[in-house]
Tab-separated table of C-alpha atoms in Angstrom:
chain	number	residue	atom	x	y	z
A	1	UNK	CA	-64.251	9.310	-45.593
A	2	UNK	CA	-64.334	11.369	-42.466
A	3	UNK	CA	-63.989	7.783	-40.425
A	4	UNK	CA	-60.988	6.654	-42.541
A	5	UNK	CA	-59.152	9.818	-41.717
A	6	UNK	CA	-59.614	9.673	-38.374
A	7	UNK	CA	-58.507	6.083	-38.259
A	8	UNK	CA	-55.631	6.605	-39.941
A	9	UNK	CA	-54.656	9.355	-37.514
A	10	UNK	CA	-54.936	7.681	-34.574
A	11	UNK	CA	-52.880	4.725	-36.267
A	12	UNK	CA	-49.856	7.447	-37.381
A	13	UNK	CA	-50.186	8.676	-33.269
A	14	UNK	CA	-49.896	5.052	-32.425
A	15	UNK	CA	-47.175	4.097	-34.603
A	16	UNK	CA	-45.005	7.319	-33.248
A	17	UNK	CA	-45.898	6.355	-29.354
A	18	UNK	CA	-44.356	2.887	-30.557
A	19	UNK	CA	-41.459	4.784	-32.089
A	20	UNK	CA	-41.144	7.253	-28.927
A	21	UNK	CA	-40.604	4.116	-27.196
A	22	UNK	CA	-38.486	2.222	-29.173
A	23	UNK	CA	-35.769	5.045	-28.808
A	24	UNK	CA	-36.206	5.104	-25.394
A	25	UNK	CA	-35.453	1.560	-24.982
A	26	UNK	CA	-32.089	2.136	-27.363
A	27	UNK	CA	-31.438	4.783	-25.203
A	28	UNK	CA	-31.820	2.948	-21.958
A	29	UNK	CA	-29.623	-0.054	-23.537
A	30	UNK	CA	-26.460	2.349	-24.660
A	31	UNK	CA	-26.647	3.730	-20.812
A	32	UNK	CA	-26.360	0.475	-19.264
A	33	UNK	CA	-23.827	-1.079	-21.819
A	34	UNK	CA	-21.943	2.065	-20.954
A	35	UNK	CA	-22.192	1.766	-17.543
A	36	UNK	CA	-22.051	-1.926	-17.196
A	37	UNK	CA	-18.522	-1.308	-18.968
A	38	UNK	CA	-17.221	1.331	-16.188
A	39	UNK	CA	-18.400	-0.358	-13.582
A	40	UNK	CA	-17.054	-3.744	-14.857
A	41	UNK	CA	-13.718	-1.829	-14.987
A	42	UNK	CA	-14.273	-0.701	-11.283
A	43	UNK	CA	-15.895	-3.552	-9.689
A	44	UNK	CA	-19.208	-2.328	-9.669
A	45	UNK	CA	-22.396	-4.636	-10.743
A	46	UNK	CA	-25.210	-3.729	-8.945
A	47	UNK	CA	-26.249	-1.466	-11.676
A	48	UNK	CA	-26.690	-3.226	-14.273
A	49	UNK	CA	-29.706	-4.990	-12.024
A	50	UNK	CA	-31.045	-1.366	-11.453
A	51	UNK	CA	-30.892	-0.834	-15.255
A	52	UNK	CA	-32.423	-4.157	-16.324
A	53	UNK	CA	-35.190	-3.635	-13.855
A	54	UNK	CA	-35.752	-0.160	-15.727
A	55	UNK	CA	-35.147	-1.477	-19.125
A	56	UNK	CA	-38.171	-4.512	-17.792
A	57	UNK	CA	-40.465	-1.333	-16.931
A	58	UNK	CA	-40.264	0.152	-19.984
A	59	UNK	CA	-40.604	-3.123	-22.078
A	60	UNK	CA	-43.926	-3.747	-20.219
A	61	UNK	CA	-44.638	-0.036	-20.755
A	62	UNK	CA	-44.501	-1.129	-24.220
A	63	UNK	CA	-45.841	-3.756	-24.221
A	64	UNK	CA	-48.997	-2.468	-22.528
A	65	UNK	CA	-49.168	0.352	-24.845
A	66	UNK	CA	-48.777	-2.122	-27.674
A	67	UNK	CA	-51.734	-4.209	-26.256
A	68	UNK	CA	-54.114	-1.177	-25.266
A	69	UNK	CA	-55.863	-1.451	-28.427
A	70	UNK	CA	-57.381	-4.184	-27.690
A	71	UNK	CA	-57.806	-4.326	-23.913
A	72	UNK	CA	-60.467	-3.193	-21.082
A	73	UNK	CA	-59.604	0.079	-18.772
A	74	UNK	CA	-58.814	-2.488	-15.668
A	75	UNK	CA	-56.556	-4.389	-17.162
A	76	UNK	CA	-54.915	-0.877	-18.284
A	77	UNK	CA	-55.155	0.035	-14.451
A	78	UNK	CA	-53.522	-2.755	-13.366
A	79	UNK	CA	-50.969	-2.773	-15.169
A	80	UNK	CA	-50.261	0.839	-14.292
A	81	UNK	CA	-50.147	0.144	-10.514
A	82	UNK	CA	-47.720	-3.112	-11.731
A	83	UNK	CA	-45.420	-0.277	-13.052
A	84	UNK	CA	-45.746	2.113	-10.194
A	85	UNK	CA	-44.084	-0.911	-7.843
A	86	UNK	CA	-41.466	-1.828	-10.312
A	87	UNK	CA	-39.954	1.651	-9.812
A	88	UNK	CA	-40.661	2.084	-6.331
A	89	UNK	CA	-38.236	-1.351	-6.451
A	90	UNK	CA	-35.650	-0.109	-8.743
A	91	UNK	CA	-35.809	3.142	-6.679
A	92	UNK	CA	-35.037	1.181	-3.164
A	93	UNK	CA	-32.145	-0.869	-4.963
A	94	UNK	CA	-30.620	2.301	-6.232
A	95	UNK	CA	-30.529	3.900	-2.938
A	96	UNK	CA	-29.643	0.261	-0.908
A	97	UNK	CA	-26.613	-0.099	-3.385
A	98	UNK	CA	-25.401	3.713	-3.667
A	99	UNK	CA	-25.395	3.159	0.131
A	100	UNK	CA	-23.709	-0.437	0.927
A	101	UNK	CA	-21.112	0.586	-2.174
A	102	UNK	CA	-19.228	2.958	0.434
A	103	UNK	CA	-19.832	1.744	3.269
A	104	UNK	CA	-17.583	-1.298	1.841
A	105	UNK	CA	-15.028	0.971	0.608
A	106	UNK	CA	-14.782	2.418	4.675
A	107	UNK	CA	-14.287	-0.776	5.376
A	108	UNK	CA	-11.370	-1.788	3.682
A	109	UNK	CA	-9.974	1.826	4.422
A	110	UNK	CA	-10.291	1.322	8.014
A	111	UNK	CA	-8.771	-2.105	7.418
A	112	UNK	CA	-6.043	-1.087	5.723
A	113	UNK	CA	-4.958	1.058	8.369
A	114	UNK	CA	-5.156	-1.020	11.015
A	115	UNK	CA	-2.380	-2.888	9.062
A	116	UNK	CA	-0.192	0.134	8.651
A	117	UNK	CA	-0.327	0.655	12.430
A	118	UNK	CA	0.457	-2.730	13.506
A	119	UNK	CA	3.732	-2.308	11.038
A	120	UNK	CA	4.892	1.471	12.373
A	121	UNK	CA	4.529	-0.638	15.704
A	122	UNK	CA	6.208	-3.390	14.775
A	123	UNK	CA	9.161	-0.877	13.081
A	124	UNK	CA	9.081	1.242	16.251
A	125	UNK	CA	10.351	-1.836	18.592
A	126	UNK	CA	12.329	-3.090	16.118
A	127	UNK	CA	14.332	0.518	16.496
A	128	UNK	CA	14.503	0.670	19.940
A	129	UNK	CA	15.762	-3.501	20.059
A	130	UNK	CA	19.062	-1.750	17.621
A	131	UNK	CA	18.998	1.042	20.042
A	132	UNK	CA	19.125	-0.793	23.193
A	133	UNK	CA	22.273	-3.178	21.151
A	134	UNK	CA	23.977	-0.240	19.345
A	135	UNK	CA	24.279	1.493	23.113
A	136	UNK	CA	27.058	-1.063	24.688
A	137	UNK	CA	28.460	-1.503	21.467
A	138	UNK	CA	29.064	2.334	21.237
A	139	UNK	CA	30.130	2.665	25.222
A	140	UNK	CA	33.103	-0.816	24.202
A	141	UNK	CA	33.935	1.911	20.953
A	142	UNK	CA	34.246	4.811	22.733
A	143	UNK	CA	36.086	2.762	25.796
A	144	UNK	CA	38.206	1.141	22.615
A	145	UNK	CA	39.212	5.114	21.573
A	146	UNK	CA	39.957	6.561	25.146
A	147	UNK	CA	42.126	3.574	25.702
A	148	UNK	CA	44.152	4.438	22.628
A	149	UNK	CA	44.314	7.636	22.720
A	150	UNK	CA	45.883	7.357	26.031
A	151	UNK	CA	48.499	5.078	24.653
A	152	UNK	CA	49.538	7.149	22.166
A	153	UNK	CA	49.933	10.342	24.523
A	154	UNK	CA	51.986	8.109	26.541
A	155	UNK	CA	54.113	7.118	23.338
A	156	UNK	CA	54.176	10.551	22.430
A	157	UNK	CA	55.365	11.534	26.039
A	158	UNK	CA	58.153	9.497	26.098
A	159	UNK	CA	60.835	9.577	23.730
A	160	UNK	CA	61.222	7.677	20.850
A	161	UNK	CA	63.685	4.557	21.815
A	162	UNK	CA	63.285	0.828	21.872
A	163	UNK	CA	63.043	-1.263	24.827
A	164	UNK	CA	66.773	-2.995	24.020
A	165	UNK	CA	67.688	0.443	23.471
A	166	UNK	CA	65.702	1.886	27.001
A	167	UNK	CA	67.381	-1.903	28.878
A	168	UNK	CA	71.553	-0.897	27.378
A	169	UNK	CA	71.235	2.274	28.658
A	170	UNK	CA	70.082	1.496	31.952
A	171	UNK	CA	72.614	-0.992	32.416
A	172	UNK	CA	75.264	0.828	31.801
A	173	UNK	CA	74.532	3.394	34.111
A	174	UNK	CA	74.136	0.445	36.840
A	175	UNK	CA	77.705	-0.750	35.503
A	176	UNK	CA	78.959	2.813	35.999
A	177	UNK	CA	77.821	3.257	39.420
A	178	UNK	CA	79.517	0.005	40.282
A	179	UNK	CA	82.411	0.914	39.307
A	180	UNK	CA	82.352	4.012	41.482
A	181	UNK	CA	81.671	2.130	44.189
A	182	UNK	CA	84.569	-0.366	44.152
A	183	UNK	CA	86.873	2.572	43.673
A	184	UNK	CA	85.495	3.667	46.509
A	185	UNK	CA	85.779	0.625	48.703
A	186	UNK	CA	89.229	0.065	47.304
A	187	UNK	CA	90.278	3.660	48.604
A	188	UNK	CA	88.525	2.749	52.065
A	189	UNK	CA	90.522	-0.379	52.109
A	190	UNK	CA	93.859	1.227	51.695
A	191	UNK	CA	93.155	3.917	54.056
A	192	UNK	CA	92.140	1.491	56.777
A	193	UNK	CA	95.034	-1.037	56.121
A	194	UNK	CA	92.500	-3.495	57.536
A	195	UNK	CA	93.183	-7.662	57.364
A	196	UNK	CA	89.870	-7.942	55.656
A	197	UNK	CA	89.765	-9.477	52.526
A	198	UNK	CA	88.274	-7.527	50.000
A	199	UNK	CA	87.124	-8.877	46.016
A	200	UNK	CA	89.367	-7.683	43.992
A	201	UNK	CA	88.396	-5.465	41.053
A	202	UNK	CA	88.768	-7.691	38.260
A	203	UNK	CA	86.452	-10.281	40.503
A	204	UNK	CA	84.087	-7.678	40.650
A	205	UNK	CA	83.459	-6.951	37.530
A	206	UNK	CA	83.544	-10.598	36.607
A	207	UNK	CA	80.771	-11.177	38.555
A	208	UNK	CA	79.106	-8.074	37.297
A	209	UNK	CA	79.372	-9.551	34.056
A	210	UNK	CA	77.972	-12.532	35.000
A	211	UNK	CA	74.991	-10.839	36.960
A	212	UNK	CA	75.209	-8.738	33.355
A	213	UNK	CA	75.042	-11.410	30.730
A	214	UNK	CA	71.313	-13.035	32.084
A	215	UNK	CA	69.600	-9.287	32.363
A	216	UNK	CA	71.009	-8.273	29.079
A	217	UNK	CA	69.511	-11.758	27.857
A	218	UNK	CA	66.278	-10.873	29.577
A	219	UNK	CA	66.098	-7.657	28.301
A	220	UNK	CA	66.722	-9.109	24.413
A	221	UNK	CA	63.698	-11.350	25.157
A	222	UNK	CA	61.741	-8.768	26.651
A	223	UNK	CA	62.552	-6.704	23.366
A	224	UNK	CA	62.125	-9.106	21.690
A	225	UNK	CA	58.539	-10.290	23.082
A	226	UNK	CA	57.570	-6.071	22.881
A	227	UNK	CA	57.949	-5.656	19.128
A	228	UNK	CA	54.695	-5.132	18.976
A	229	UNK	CA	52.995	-1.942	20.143
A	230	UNK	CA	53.748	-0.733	23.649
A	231	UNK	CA	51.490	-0.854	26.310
A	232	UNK	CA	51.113	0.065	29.860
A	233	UNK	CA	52.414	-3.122	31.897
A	234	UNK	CA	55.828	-1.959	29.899
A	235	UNK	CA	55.515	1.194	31.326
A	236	UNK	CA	55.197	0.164	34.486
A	237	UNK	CA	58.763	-2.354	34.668
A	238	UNK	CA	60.530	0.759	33.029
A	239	UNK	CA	59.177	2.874	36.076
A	240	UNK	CA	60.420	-0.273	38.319
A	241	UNK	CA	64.141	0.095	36.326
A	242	UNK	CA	63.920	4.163	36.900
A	243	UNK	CA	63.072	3.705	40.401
A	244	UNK	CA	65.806	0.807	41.125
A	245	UNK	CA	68.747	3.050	40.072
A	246	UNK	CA	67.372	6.017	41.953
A	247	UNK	CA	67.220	4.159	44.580
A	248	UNK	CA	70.976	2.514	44.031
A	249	UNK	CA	72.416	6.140	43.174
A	250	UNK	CA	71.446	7.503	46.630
A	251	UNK	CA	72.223	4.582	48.634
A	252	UNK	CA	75.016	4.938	51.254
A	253	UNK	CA	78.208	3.299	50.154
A	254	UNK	CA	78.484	0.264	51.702
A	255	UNK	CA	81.896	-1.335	52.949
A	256	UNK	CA	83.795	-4.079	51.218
A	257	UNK	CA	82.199	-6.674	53.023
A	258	UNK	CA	78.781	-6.148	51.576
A	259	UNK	CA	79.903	-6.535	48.408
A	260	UNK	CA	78.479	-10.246	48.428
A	261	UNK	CA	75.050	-9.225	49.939
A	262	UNK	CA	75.301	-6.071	47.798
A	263	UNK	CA	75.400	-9.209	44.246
A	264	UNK	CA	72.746	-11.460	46.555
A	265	UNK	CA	70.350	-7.759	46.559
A	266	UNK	CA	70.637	-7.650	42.993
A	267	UNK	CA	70.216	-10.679	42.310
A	268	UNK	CA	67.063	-11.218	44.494
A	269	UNK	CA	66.333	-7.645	41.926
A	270	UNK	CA	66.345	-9.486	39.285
A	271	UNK	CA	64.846	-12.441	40.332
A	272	UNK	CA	62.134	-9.433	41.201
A	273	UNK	CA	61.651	-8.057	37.993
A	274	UNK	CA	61.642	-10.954	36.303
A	275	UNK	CA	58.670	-12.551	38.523
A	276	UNK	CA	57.084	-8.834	37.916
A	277	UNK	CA	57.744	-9.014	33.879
A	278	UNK	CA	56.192	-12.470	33.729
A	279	UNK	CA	53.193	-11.215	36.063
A	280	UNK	CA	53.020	-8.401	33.155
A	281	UNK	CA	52.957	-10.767	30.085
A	282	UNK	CA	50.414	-12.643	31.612
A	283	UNK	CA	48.552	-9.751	32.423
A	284	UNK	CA	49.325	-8.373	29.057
A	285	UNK	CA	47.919	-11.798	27.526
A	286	UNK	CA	44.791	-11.470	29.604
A	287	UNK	CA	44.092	-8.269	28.112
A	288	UNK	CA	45.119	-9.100	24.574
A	289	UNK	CA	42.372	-12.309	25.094
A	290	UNK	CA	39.461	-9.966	26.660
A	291	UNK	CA	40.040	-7.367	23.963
A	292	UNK	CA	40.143	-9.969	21.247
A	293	UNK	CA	37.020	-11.506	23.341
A	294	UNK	CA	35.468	-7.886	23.413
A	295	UNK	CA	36.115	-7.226	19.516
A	296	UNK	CA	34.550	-10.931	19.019
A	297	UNK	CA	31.558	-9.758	20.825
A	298	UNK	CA	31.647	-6.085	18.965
A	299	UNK	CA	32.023	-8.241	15.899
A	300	UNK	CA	28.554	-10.469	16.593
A	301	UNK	CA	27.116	-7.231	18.168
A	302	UNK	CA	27.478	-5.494	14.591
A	303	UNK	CA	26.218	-8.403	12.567
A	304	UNK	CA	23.026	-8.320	15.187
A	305	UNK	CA	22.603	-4.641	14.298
A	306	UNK	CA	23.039	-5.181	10.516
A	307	UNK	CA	20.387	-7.717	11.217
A	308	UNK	CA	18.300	-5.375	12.759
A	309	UNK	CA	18.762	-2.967	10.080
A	310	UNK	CA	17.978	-5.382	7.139
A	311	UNK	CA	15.365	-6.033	8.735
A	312	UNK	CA	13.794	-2.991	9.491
A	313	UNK	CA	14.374	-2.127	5.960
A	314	UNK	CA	12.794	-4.753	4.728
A	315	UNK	CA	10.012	-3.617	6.842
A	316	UNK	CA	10.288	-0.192	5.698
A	317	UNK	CA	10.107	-1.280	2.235
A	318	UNK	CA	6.850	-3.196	3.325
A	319	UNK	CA	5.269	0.014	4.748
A	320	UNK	CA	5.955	1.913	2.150
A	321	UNK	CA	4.587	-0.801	-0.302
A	322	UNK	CA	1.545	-1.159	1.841
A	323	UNK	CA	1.384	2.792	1.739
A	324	UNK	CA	1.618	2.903	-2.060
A	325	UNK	CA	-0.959	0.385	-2.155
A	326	UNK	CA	-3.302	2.365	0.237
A	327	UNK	CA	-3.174	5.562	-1.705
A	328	UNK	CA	-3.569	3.341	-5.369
A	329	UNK	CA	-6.812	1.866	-3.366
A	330	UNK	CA	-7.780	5.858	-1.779
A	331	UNK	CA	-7.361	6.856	-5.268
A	332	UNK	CA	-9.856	4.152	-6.275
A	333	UNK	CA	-11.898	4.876	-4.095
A	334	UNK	CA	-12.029	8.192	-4.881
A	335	UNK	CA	-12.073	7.538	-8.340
A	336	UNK	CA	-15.516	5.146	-7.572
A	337	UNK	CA	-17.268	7.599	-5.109
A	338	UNK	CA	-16.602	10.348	-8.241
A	339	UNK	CA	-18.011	7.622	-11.013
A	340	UNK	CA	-20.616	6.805	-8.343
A	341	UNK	CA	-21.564	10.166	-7.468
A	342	UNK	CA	-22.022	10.621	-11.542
A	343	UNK	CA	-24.122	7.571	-11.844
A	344	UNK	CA	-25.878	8.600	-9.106
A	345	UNK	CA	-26.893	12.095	-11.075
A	346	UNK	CA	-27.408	10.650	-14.461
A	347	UNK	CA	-29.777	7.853	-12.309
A	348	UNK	CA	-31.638	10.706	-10.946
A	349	UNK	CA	-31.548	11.970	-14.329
A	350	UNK	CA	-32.714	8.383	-15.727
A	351	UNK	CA	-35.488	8.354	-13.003
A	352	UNK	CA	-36.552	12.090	-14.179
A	353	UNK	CA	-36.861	11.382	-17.328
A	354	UNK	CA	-38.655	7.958	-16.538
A	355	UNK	CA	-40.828	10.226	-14.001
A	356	UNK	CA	-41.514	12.458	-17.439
A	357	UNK	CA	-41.894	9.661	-19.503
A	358	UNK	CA	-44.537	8.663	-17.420
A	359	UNK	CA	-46.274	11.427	-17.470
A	360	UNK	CA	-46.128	11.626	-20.955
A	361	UNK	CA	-47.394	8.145	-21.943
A	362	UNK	CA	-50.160	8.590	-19.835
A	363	UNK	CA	-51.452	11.598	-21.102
A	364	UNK	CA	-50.808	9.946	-24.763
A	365	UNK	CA	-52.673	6.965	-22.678
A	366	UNK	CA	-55.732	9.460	-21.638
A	367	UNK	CA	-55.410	11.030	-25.273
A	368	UNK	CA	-55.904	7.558	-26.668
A	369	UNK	CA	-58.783	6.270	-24.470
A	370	UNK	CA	-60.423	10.146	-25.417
A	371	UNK	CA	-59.762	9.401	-29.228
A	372	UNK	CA	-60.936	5.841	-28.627
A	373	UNK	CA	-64.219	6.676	-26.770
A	374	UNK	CA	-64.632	9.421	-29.429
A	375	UNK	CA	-63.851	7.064	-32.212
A	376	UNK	CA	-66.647	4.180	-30.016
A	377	UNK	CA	-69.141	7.213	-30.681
A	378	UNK	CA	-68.411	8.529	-33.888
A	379	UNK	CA	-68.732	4.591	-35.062
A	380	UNK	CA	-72.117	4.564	-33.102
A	381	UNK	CA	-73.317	7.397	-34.904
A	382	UNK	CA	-72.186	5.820	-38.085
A	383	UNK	CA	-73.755	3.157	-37.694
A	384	UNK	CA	-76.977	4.475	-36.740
A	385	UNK	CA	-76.940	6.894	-39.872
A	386	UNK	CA	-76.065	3.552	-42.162
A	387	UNK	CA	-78.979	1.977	-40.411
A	388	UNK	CA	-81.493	4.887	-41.614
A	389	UNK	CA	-79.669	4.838	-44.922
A	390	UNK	CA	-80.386	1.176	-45.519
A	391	UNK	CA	-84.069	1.658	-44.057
A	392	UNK	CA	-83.931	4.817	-46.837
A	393	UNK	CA	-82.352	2.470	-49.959
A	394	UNK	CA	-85.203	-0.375	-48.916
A	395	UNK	CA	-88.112	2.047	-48.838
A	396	UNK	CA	-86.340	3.456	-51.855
A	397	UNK	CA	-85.867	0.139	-53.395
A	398	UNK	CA	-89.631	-1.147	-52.497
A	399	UNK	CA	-90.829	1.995	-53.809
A	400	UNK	CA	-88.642	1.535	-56.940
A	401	UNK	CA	-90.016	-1.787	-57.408
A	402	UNK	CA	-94.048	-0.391	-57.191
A	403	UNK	CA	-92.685	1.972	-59.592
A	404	UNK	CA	-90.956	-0.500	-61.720
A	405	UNK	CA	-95.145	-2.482	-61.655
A	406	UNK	CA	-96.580	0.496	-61.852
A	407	UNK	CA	-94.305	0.928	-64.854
A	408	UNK	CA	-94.852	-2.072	-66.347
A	409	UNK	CA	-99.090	-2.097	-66.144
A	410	UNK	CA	-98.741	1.134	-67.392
A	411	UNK	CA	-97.072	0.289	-70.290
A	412	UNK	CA	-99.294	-2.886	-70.401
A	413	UNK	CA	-102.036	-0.437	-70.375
A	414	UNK	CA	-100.612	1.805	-72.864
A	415	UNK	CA	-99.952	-1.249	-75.584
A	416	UNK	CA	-103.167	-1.878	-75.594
A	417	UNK	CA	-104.477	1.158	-76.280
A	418	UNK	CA	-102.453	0.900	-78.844
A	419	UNK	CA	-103.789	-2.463	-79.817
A	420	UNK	CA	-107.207	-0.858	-79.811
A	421	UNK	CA	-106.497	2.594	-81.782
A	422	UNK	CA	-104.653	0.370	-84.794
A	423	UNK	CA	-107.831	-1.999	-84.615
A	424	UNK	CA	-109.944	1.196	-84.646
A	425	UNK	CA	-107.863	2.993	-87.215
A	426	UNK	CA	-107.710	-0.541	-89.508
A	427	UNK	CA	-111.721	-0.461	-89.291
A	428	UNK	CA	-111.741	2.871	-89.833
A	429	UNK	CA	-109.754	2.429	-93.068
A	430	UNK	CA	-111.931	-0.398	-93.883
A	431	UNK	CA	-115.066	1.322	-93.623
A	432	UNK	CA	-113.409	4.092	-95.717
């Protein structure tokens, strides 16, 4: 009885060691479907090697605990120093991949910002490029403003008349002046009683009209032609004008004679001033074509600029999507290294607890091979003490069957002398 309790002790220790290690292999399989799932979701998969080579040492841990009932101490040992390198292993490819994992992530940091530098440089000559076009473009603006501006203080200056207006005024005074000077040669001439032939008044002013009718003309076309905006070539022919009749009001008066000469002057005048105002129109048209020419060239100058500007947006736009994209993948990063760092303790954790586990099953190991060797002598013993018992029940049964003859010729024995007392007592009776 003693032998079947013991037995059935070290079967219930068994059968909880085989339980122990059933849980720890659920255990180990809920960690790495757990993990396998974060680190699926972060790109991480060297793990779940790390955790199949740990859930392999514990299934031959298992397995060799399963099969020590039956099997020598060196095939025990052996299979112990088979475990020992199966962790070392797992150990190394936790520390190789906890290792390479950020070393990877530097990597495409360091890449990343090589990127972003290349762009601020690319967006940092792309600025100076508008620069370098926006500066003559701003010096032709701010020449553009100066140049009216000083146009208008001119208008401004001067008072508010047209150029017809400016051209009848001007020619009357030059009709009035003429006019005092044939009533002055007339007066000479009658004083001086002189055989000279003078032109008469009406003549005079005949002619004047016909000198008048062409520069009135001219000065309709020139109003006409200077509707638009004035600008300085008319200035100058209205300084010419100002300048002819001071120089005809302070002229000497002249005699009769060069009266002629006096219409050939004027004439030659006007022949002047008109050369001068056609000199100014083309002038005028030159500048009208280089400004038009100049705000053609402002024109393409801007577009290039607005160019430049798209385009550095669009570049901008780039950065900052490359930027946003840098801090998503920091953030990752971060986000792994924190993940990693955790794996890393609850691995350490794992690898404790493996370490304990160890140390546990091989004390139940030592515990067994004690019970077993006990069990290997207590059966020895038993057997022994059967053996004397079964020498005991033969010597018992050899001297049960002596016994049993003994018995048997005693009661042989004992019939008879039973035989012989009822023979005796019958011839006894018979006698009697």
């Amino acid at each position: 009885m003693r032998m079947a309790a013991e037995v059935t002790v070290e079967s219930e220790e068994k059968t909880d060691l085989i339980k122990s290690l059933t849980q720890i292999m659920g255990q180990s399989k809920s960690l790495q479907n757990s993990q396998s799932s974060s680190v699926e979701h972060e790109g991480v998969n060297e793990p779940n090697r790390q955790l199949t080579q740990q859930q392999c040492s514990a299934t031959s841990i298992s397995n060799s605990l399963e099969s020590s009932e039956g099997i020598q101490k060196p095939k025990q040992e052996e299979k112990r120093h088979h475990e020992d390198c199966v962790d070392v292993r797992t150990d190394d490819t936790l520390s190789e991949s906890l290792l390479n994992e950020p070393i990877e992530g530097k990597q495409k940091m360091e890449k990343l910002e090589q990127e972003n530098s290349l762009l601020n440089k690319r967006i940092k000559s792309m600025e100076s490029e508008t620069f370098r076009c926006e500066a003559p473009v701003n010096e032709l603006e701010q020449n553009n403003r100066t140049i009216m501006a000083e146009e208008q203080n001119e208008v401004q200056e001067k008072p508010k008349l047209t150029d017809a207006q400016l051209g009848d005024s001007k020619l009357s005074e030059l009709q009035e002046l003429r006019d005092q000077r044939l009533s002055q040669e007339d007066d000479s001439c009658k004083e001086s009683n002189s055989t000279k032939t003078s032109i008469p008044q009406d003549g005079n002013e005949s002619g004047f009209r016909e000198l008048q009718a062409p520069t009135s003309l001219s000065f309709s076309q020139e109003s006409e032609t200077r509707v638009k905006p004035q600008s300085p070539p008319t200035n100058v022919f209205h300084d010419r004008l100002t300048k002819a009749i001071y120089s005809d009001e302070h002229q000497t008066q002249p005699p009769a004679d060069d009266s002629k000469s006096q219409l050939k002057q004027l004439s030659q005048e006007k022949a002047d001033l008109e050369a001068s105002k056609l000199q100014l129109q083309t002038e005028l048209d030159r500048l009208r074509e280089e400004n038009h020419q100049i705000k053609s060239w402002q024109t393409q100058r801007k577009k290039q600029c607005d160019e430049y500007k798209e385009a550095i947006k669009n570049q901008r736009t780039e950065l900052e999507n490359k930027q946003r994209s840098l801090e998503e993948f920091k953030q990752i990063c971060q986000n792994q290294k924190i993940h990693l760092a955790e794996y890393k303790r609850q691995a350490e954790e794992d690898h404790s607890l493996m370490l304990n586990m160890k140390g546990t099953i091989g004390e139940l190991i030592k515990r067994l091979e004690q019970h077993a060797d006990e069990f290997d002598s207590k059966l020895m013993e038993e057997k022994r003490k059967q053996e004397r018992l079964y020498k005991k029940l033969c010597e018992q049964s050899e001297l049960r069957l002596k016994a049993e003859q003994r018995s048997a010729q005693l009661n042989a024995s004992v019939e008879k002398l039973r035989r012989e007392l009822a023979e005796t007592w019958q011839l006894k009776e018979s006698t009697v």
